[in-house]
Coordinates of C-alpha atoms in Angstrom, one line a residue:
X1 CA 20.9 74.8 -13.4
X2 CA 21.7 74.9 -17.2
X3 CA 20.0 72.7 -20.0
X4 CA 22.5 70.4 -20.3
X5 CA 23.5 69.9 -16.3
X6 CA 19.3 69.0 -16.3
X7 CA 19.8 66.5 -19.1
X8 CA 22.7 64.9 -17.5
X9 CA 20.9 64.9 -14.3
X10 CA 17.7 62.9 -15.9
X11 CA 20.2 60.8 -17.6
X12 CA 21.9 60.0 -14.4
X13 CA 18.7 59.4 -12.2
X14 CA 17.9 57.1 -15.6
X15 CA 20.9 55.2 -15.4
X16 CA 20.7 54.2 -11.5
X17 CA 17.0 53.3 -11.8
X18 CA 18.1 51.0 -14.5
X19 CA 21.1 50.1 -12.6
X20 CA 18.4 49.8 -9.3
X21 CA 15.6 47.5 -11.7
X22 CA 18.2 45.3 -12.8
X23 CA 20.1 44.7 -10.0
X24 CA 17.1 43.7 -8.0
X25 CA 15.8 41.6 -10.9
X26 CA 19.0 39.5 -10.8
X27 CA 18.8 39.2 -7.2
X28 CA 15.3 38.8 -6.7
X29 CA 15.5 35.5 -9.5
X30 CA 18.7 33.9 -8.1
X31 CA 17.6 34.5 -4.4
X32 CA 14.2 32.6 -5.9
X33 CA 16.4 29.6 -8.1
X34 CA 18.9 28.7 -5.3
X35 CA 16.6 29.5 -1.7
X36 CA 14.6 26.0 -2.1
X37 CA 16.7 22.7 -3.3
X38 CA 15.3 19.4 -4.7
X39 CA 15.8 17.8 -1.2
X40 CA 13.7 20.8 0.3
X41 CA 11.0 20.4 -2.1
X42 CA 11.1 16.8 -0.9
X43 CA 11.1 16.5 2.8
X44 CA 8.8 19.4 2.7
X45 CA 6.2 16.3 0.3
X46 CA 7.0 14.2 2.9
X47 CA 5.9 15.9 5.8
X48 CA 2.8 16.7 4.6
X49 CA 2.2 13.2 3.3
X50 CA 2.7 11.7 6.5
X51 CA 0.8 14.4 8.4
X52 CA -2.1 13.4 6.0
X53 CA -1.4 9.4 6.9
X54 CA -1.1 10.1 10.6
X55 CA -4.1 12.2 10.8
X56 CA -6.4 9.3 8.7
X57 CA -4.8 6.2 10.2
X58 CA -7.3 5.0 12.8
X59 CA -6.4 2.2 15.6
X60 CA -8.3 -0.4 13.8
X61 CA -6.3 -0.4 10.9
X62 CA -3.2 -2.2 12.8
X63 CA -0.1 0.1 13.8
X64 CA 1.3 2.4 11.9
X65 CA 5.0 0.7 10.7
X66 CA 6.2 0.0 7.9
X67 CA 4.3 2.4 5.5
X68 CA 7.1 5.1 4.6
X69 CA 8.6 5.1 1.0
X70 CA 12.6 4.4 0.6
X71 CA 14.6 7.6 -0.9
X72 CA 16.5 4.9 -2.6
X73 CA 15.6 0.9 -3.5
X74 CA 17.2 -1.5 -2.3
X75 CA 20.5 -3.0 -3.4
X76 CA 21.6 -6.8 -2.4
X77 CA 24.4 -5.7 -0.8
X78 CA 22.3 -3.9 1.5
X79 CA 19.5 -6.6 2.2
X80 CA 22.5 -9.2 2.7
X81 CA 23.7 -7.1 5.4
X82 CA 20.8 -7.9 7.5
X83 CA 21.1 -11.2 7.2
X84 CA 22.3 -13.2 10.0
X85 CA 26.3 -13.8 9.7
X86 CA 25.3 -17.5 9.8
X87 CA 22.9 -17.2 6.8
X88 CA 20.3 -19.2 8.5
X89 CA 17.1 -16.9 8.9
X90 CA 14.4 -17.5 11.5
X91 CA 10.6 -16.9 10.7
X92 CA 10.6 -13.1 12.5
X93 CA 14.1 -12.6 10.4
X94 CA 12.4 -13.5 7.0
X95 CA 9.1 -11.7 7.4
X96 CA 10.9 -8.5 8.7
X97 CA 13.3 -8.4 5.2
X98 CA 10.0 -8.7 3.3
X99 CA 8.1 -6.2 4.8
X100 CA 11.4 -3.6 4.7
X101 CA 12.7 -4.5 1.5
X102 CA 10.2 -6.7 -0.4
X103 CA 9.6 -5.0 -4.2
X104 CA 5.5 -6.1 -3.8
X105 CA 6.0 -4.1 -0.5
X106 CA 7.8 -1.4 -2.2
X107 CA 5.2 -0.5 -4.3
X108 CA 2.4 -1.1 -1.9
X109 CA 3.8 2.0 0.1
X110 CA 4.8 4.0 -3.2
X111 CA 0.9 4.2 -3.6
X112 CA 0.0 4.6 -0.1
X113 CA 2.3 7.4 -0.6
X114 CA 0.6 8.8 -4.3
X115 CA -2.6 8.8 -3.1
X116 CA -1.9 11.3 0.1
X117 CA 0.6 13.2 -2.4
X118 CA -2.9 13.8 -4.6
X119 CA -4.5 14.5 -1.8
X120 CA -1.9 17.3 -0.8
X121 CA -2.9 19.4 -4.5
X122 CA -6.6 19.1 -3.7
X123 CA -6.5 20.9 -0.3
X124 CA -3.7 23.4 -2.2
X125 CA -6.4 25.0 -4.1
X126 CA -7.5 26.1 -0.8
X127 CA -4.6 26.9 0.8
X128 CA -3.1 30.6 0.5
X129 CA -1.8 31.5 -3.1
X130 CA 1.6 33.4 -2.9
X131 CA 1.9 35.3 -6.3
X132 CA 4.7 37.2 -7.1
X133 CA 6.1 38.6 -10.6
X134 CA 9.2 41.3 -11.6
X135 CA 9.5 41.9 -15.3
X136 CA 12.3 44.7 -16.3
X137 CA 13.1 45.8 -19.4
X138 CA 15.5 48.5 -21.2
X139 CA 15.3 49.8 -24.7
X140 CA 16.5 52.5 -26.8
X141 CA 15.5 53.9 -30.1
X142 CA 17.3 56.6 -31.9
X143 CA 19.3 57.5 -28.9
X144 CA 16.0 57.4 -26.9
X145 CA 16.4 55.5 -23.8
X146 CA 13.2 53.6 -21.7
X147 CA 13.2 51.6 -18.8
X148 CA 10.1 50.1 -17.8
X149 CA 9.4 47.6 -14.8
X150 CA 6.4 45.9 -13.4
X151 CA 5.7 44.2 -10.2
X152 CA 3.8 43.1 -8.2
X153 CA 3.0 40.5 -4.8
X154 CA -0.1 39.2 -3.6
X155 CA -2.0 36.3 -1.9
X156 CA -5.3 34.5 -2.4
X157 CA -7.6 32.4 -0.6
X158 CA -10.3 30.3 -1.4
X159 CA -12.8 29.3 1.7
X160 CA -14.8 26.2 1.0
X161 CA -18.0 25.1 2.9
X162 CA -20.4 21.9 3.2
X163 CA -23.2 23.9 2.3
X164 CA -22.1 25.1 -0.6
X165 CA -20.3 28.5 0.5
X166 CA -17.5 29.4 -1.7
X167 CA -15.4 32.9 -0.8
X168 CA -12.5 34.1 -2.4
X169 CA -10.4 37.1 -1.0
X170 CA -7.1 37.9 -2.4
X171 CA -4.7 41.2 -1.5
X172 CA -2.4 42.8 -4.3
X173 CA 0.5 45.1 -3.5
X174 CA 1.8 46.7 -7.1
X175 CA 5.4 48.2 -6.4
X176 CA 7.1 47.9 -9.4
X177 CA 6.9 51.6 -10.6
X178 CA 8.2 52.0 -6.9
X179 CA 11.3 51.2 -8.5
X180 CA 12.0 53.5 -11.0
X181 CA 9.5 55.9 -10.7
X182 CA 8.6 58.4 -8.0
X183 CA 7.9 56.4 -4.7
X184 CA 5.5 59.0 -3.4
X185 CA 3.1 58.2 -6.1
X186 CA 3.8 54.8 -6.9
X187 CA 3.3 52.0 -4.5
X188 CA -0.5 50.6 -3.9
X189 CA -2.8 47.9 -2.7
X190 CA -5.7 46.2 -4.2
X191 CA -8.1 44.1 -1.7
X192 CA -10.7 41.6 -3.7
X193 CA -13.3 39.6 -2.0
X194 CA -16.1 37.3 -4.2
X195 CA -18.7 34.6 -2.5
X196 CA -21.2 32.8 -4.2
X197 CA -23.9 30.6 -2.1
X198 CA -26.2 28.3 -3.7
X199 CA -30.0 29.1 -3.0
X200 CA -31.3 26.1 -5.1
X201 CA -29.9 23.8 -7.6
X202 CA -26.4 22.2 -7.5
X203 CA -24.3 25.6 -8.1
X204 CA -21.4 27.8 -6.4
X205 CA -19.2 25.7 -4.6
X206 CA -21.3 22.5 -3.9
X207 CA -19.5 20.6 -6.7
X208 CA -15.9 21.6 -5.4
X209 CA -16.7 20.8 -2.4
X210 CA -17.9 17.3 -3.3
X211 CA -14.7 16.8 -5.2
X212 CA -12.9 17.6 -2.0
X213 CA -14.7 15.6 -0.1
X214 CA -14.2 12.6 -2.5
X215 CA -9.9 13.3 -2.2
X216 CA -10.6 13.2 1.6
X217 CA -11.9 9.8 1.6
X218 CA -9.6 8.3 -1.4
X219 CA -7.1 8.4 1.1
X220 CA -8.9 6.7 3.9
X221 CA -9.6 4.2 1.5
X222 CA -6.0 3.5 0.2
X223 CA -5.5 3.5 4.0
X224 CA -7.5 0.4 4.7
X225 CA -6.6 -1.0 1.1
X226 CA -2.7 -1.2 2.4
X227 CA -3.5 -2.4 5.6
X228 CA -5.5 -5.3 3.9
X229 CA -2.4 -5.8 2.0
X230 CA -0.3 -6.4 4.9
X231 CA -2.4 -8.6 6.1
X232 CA -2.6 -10.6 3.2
X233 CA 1.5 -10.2 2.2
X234 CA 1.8 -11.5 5.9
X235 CA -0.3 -14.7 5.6
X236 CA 2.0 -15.1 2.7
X237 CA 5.1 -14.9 3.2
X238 CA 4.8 -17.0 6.1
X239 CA 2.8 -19.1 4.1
X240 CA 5.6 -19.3 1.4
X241 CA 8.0 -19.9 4.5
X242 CA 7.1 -23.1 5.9
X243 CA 6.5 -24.4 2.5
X244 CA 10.3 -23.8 1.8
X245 CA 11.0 -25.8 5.1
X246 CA 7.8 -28.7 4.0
X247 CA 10.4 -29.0 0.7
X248 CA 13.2 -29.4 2.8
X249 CA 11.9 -31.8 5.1
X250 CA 10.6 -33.5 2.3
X251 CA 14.2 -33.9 0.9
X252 CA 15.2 -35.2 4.2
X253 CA 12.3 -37.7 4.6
X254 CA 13.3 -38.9 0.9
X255 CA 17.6 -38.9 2.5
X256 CA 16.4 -41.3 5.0
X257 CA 14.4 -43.6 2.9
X258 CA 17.2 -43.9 0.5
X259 CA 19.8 -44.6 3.0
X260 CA 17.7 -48.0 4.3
X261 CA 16.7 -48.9 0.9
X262 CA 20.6 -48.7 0.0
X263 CA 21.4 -50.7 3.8
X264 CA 18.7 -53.9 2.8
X265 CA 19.7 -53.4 -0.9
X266 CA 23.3 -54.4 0.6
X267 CA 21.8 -57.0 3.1
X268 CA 19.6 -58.8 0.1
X269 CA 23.2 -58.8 -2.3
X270 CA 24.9 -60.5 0.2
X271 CA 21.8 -62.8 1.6
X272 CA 21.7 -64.0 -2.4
X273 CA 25.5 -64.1 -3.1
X274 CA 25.5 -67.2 -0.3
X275 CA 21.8 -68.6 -1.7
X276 CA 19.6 -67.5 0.7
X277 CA 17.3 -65.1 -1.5
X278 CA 16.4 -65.8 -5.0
X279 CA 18.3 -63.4 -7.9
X280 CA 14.9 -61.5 -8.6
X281 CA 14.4 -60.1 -5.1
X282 CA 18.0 -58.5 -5.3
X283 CA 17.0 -57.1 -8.9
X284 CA 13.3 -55.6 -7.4
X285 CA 15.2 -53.4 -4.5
X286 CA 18.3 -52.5 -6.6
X287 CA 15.3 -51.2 -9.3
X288 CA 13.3 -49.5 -6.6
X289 CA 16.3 -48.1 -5.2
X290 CA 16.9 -46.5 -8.4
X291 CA 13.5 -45.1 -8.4
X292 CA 14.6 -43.5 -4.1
X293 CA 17.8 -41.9 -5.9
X294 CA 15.7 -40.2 -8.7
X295 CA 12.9 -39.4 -6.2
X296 CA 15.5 -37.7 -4.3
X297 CA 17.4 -35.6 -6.8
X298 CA 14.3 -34.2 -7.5
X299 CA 13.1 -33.4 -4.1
X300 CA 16.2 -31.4 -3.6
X301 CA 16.1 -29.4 -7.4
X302 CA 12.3 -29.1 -6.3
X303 CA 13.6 -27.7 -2.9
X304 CA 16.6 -25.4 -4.1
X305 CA 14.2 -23.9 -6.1
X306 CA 11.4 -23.3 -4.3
X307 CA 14.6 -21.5 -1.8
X308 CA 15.6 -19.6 -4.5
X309 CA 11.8 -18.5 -5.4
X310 CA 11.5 -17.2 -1.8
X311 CA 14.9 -15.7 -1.8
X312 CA 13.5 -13.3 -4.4
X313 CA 10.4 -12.4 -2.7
X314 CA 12.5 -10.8 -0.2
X315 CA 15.1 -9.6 -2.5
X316 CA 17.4 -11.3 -1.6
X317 CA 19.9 -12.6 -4.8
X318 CA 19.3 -16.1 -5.7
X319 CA 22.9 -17.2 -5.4
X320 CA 23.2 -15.8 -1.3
X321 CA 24.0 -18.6 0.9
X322 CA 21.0 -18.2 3.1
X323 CA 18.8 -21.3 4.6
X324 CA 15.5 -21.2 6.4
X325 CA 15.6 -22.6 10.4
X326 CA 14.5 -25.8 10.9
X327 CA 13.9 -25.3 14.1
X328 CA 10.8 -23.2 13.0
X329 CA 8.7 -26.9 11.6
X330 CA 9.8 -28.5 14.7
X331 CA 8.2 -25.6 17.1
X332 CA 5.3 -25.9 14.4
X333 CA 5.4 -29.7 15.3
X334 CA 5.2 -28.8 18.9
X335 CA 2.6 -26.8 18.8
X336 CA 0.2 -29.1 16.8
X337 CA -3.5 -28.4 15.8
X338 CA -5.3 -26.1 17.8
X339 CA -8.4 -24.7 17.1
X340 CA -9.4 -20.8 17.3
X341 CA -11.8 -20.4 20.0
X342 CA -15.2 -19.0 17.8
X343 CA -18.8 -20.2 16.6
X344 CA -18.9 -19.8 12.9
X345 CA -21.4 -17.5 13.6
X346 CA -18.9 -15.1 16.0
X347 CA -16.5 -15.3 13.1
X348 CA -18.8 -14.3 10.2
X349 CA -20.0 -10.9 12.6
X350 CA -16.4 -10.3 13.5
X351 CA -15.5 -10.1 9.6
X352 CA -19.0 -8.0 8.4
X353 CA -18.0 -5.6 11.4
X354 CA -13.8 -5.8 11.0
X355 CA -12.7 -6.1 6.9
X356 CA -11.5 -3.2 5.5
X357 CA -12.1 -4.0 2.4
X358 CA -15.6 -4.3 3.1
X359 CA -15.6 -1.2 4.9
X360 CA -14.3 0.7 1.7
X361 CA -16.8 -1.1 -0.6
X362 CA -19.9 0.6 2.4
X363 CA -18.3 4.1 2.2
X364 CA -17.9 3.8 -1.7
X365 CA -22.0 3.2 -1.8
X366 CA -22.1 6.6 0.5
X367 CA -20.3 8.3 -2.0
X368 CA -22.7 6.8 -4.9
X369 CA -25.4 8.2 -2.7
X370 CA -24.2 11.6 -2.1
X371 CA -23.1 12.1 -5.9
X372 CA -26.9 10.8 -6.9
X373 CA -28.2 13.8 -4.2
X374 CA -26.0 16.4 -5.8
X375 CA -26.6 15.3 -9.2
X376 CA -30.7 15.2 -8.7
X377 CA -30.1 19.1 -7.4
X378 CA -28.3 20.0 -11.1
X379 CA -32.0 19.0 -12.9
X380 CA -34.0 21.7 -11.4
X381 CA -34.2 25.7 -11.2
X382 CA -30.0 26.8 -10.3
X383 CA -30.4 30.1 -8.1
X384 CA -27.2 31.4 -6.5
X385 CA -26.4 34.5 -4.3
X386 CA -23.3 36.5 -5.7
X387 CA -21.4 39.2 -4.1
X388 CA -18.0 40.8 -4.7
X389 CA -16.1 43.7 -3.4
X390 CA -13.2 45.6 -4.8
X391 CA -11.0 47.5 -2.4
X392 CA -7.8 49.9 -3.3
X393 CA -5.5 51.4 -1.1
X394 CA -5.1 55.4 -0.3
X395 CA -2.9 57.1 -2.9
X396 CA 1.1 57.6 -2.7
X397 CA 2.8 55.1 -0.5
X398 CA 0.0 54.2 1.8
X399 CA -0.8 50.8 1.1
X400 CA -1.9 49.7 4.4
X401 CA -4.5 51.8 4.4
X402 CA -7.7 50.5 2.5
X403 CA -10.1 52.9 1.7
X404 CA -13.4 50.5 2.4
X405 CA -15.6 53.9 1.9
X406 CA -14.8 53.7 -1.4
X407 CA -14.8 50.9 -2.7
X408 CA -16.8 49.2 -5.0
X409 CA -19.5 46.3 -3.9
X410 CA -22.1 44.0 -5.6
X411 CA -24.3 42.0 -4.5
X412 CA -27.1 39.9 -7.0
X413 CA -28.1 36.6 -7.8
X414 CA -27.6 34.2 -10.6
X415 CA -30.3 32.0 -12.2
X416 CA -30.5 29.1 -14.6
X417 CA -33.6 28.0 -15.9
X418 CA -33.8 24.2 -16.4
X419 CA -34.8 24.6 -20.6
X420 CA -32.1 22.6 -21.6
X421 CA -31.0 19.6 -18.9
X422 CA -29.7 17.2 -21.3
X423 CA -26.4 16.7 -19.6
X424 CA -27.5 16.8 -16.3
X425 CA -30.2 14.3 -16.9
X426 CA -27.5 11.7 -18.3
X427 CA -25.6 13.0 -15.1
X428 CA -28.2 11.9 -13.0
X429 CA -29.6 8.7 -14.8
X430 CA -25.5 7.7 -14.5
X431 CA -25.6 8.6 -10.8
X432 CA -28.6 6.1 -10.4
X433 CA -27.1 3.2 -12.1
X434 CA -23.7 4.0 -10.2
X435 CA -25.5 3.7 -6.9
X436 CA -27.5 0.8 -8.0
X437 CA -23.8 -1.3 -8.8
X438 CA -22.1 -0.2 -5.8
X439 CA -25.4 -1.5 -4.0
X440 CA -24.8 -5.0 -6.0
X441 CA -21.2 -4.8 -5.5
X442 CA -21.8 -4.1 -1.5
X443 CA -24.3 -7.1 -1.4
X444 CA -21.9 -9.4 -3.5
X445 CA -19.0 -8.9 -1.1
X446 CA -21.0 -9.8 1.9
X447 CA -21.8 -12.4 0.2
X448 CA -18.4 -13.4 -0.9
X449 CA -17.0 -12.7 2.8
X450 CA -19.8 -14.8 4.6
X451 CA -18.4 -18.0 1.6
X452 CA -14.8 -17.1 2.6
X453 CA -15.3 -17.1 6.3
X454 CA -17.5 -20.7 6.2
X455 CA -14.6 -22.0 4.0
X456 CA -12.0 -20.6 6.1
X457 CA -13.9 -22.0 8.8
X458 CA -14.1 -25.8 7.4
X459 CA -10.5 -25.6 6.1
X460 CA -9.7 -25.2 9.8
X461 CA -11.4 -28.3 10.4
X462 CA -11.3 -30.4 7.7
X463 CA -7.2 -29.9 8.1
X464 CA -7.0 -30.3 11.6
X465 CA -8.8 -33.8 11.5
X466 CA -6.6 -34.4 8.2
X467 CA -3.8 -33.9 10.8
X468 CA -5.2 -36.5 13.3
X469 CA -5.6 -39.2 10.2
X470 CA -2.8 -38.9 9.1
X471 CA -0.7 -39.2 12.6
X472 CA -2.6 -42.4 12.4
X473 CA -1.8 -43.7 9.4
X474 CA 2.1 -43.1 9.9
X475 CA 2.2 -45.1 13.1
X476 CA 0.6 -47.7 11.1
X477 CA 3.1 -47.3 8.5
X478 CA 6.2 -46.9 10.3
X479 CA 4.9 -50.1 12.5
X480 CA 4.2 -52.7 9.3
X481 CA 7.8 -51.3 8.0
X482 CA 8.8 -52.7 11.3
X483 CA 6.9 -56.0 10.6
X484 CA 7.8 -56.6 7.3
X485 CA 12.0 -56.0 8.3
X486 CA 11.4 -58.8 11.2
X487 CA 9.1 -61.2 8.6
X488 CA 12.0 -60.8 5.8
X489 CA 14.9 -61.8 8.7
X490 CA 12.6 -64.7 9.8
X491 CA 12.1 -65.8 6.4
X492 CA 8.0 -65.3 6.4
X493 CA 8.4 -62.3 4.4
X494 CA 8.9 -61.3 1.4
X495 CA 11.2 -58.0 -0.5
X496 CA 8.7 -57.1 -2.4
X497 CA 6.2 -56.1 0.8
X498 CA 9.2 -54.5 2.5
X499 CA 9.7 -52.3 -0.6
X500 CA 6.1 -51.3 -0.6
X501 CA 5.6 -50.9 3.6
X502 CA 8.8 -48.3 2.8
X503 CA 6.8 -46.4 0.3
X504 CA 3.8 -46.4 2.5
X505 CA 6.2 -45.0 5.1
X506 CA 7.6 -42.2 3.1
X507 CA 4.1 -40.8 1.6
X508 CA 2.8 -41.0 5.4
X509 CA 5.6 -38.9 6.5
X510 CA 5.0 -36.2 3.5
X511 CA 1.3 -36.3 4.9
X512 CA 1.5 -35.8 7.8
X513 CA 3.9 -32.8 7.2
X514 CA 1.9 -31.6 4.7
X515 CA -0.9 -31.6 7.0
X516 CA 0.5 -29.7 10.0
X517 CA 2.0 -26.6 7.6
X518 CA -1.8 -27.1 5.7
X519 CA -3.1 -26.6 9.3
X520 CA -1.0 -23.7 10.3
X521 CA -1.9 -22.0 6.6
X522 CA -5.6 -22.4 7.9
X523 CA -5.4 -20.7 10.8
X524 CA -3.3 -17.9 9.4
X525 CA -6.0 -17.7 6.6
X526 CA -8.7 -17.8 9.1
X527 CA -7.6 -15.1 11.3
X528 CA -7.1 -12.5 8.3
X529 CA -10.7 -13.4 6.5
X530 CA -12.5 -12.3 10.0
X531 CA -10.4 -9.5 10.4
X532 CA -8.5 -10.2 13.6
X533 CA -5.1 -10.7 12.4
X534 CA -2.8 -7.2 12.9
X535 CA 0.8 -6.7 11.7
X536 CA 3.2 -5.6 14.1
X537 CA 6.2 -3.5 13.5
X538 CA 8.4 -5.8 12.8
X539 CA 6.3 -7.5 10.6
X540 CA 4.9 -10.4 12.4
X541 CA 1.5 -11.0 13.4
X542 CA -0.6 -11.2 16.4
X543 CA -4.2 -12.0 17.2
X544 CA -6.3 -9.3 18.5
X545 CA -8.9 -10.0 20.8
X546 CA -12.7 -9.5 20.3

């Protein structure tokens, strides 16, 4: 072979390794940019998120429903559709909308759904690490040509124990000269191991593993924190629910009082016209039926927008024709006061043993505790075992086959003397006072429940015999209205006593409503604060036993 037949044969063998590096590059980056799409990258959060929820979501937090994010919010085309053709919406109906579409609810999830996505980076960093990089380049100088690549795959692992282990292995393969180069000579394997375990002191992995630890149990915690939440959004909504139907009752009550003041305002007009009743009784009722009219336009602006309030807590738009059921107060009405069947001593050691948020407050002390341990460790003497091995592969292409005879191993310790502690005396001194708050906060909210629960307990009560009073006081009231009608036809009466029996009658009516939905509120109330109340599926509540 001549000179020049040489040349042109390096040149050639040049030209397709370039051709070969280049061709690989663009395919390797492409296969990379278009293999995994935004809606991969999703689900793929998803899955995990939910795995982590599943897995931390324990049978005393209520059932798991309603705790997965929307892709997309809402729009009030698409809430209007599950309304009922009809427009009228039942209790079940109303709570259900709020707990699917509610904003508050929205964003209650959305963090639910943050904190597990956190959660998901911690336990990354000790997950597998792919690694992967190509680089190719080409240049020529003064007819001088030089293509050069580099590549190379790999995976590391970091293990993580309680006691402070920490391990890190990871595997190289370096094949880029593979590429261009002569494969014979070219394609390797690098093994690397390194552990570190702490004799004394606060050192190698103890402080990673706290952190760990600490992403472990910020999840459990949002857990229970949502699951309070529902609770409380529950109570709530039906709370706000009845009070749209008190407003419309109330408008009714106020209909019906209007239309008898307008019927004897009619009888006294003509009973004066022919001389029977003075002028002045006509002008009292035509005044205080004046006063009914106003009363009633504002019971019904007071009602429309107390609707339209709860319209927009279940995002709904203000201006859909939807109504509440009235058929809802009158099963309320049916029902009546009944009293929940425990001691206030049962219900004060049902809530101590059943609040989640009380429960997070006791765990959050733990973790004041354990940070105070691992912070009193960082004052003294730090002694930690160290080790490390370095592994490579046989020469030319055998990259499978590590050559653990030769490799390279170390194995020593590492020591800090405590001559300068400054920061981890602050460390600790913060750790004390840390624990010492989360002690105060821990007693505080017991505390705070045990007030809550005897309130909740005398609301029940104090509402339910509110409820018997008043039931009283309107058969009084609608009796003397019957009494002062017969007096005024007998003559033995007088307008102004009828006017005011009617009054009496209307505020006795608003009472006694007020007291039933006051009652109902109670118990709803009652039932969260001791911890018994769980949210079903479809958003409504039941009573779990002790």
């Amino acid at each position: 072979m001549t000179a020049d037949s040489r040349n042109d044969f390096r040149w050639h063998r040049a030209g397709h390794a370039l051709l070969t590096t280049w061709g690989l590059c663009v395919v390797l980056v492409l296969g990379m940019a278009g293999g995994c799409s935004r809606e991969h990258y999703k689900e793929k959060a998803d899955k995990e998120v939910y795995e982590i929820l599943e897995d931390k979501w324990q049978d005393d937090f209520g059932q798991m429903a309603n705790y997965q994010v929307n892709d997309a919010a809402p729009n009030n085309v698409e809430v209007l559709e599950v309304v009922p053709p009809d427009g009228v919406l039942n209790l079940a109906e109303a709570v259900g909308i709020a707990t699917q579409y509610s904003r508050e609810y929205q964003s209650q999830k959305e963090s639910l759904y943050l904190s597990a996505l956190d959660l998901t980076l911690t336990r990354h960093r000790y997950a597998p690490q792919w690694l992967g990089t190509f680089d190719a380049t080409y240049a020529s100088n003064g007819g001088e040509e030089e293509t050069t690549a580099a590549a190379s795959t790999g995976v590391n692992k970091t293990f993580l124990f309680a006691n402070g282990l920490q391990a890190t292995s990871g595997l190289a393969l370096d094949w880029g000269r593979f590429l261009t180069g002569d494969p014979q000579t070219s394609l390797g394997s690098v093994l690397t191991s390194t552990l570190a375990f702490p004799i004394l002191g606060a050192g190698a992995g103890l402080s990673a593993w706290e952190q760990l630890t600490q992403a472990e149990r910020n999840v459990l915690y949002r857990i229970r924190s949502f699951n309070r939440y529902r609770q409380t959004f529950v109570v709530s909504v039906i709370s706000d629910y009845y009070r749209v139907l008190q407003q419309r009752e109330t408008v009714s009550i106020q209909e019906d009082s209007y239309e008898r003041l307008v019927e004897s305002t009619n009888q006294l007009r003509m009973e004066v016209e022919v001389g029977q009743r003075p002028a002045y009784d006509l002008g009292e009722a035509e005044q205080r039926l004046l006063t009914a009219e106003q009363s009633l336009v504002s019971a019904r602006q007071r009602y429309e927008q107390t609707l339209d309030s709860f319209k927009v807590r279940l995002a709904l738009p203000t201006d859909a024709n939807v109504t509440l059921d009235p058929n809802e107060l009158t099963a309320l009405a049916e029902i009546g006061i009944s009293q929940p069947d425990y001691t206030e001593a049962e219900a004060t050691e049902l809530a101590l043993a059943r609040r989640l948020d009380l429960a997070n407050t006791s765990d959050g002390l733990m973790d004041a505790e354990r940070k105070l341990e691992l912070a009193a460790k960082g004052l003294g003497v730090q002694l930690n075992l160290i080790g490390s091995a370095n592994v490579r592969s046989e020469p030319e292409t055998k990259f499978a086959s590590l050559q653990f005879d030769e490799g390279n191993y170390r194995l020593g310790i590492e020591t800090d003397l405590p001559l300068d502690r400054k920061a981890e005396r602050n460390a600790y001194r913060e750790a004390l006072i840390t624990v010492q708050q989360r002690q105060r906060g821990y007693e505080e909210e017991v505390d705070q429940i045990k007030l809550g629960v005897r309130q909740a307990y005398r609301d029940l009560a104090e509402t339910a015999e509110t409820y018997r009073i008043q039931q009283i006081g309107l058969n009084l009231a609608q009796k003397r209205v019957e009494v002062e009608n017969l007096s005024l036809q007998y003559g033995r009466g007088t307008v102004r006593l009828l006017l005011e029996s009617e009054d009496a009658l209307v505020r006795a009516q608003n009472d006694v409503l007020g007291a039933l939905v006051d009652h109902m509120i109670a118990k709803l109330s009652f039932f969260r604060d001791i911890g018994v109340l769980q949210v079903r599926p479809d958003g409504m509540w039941e009573h779990t036993a002790q």
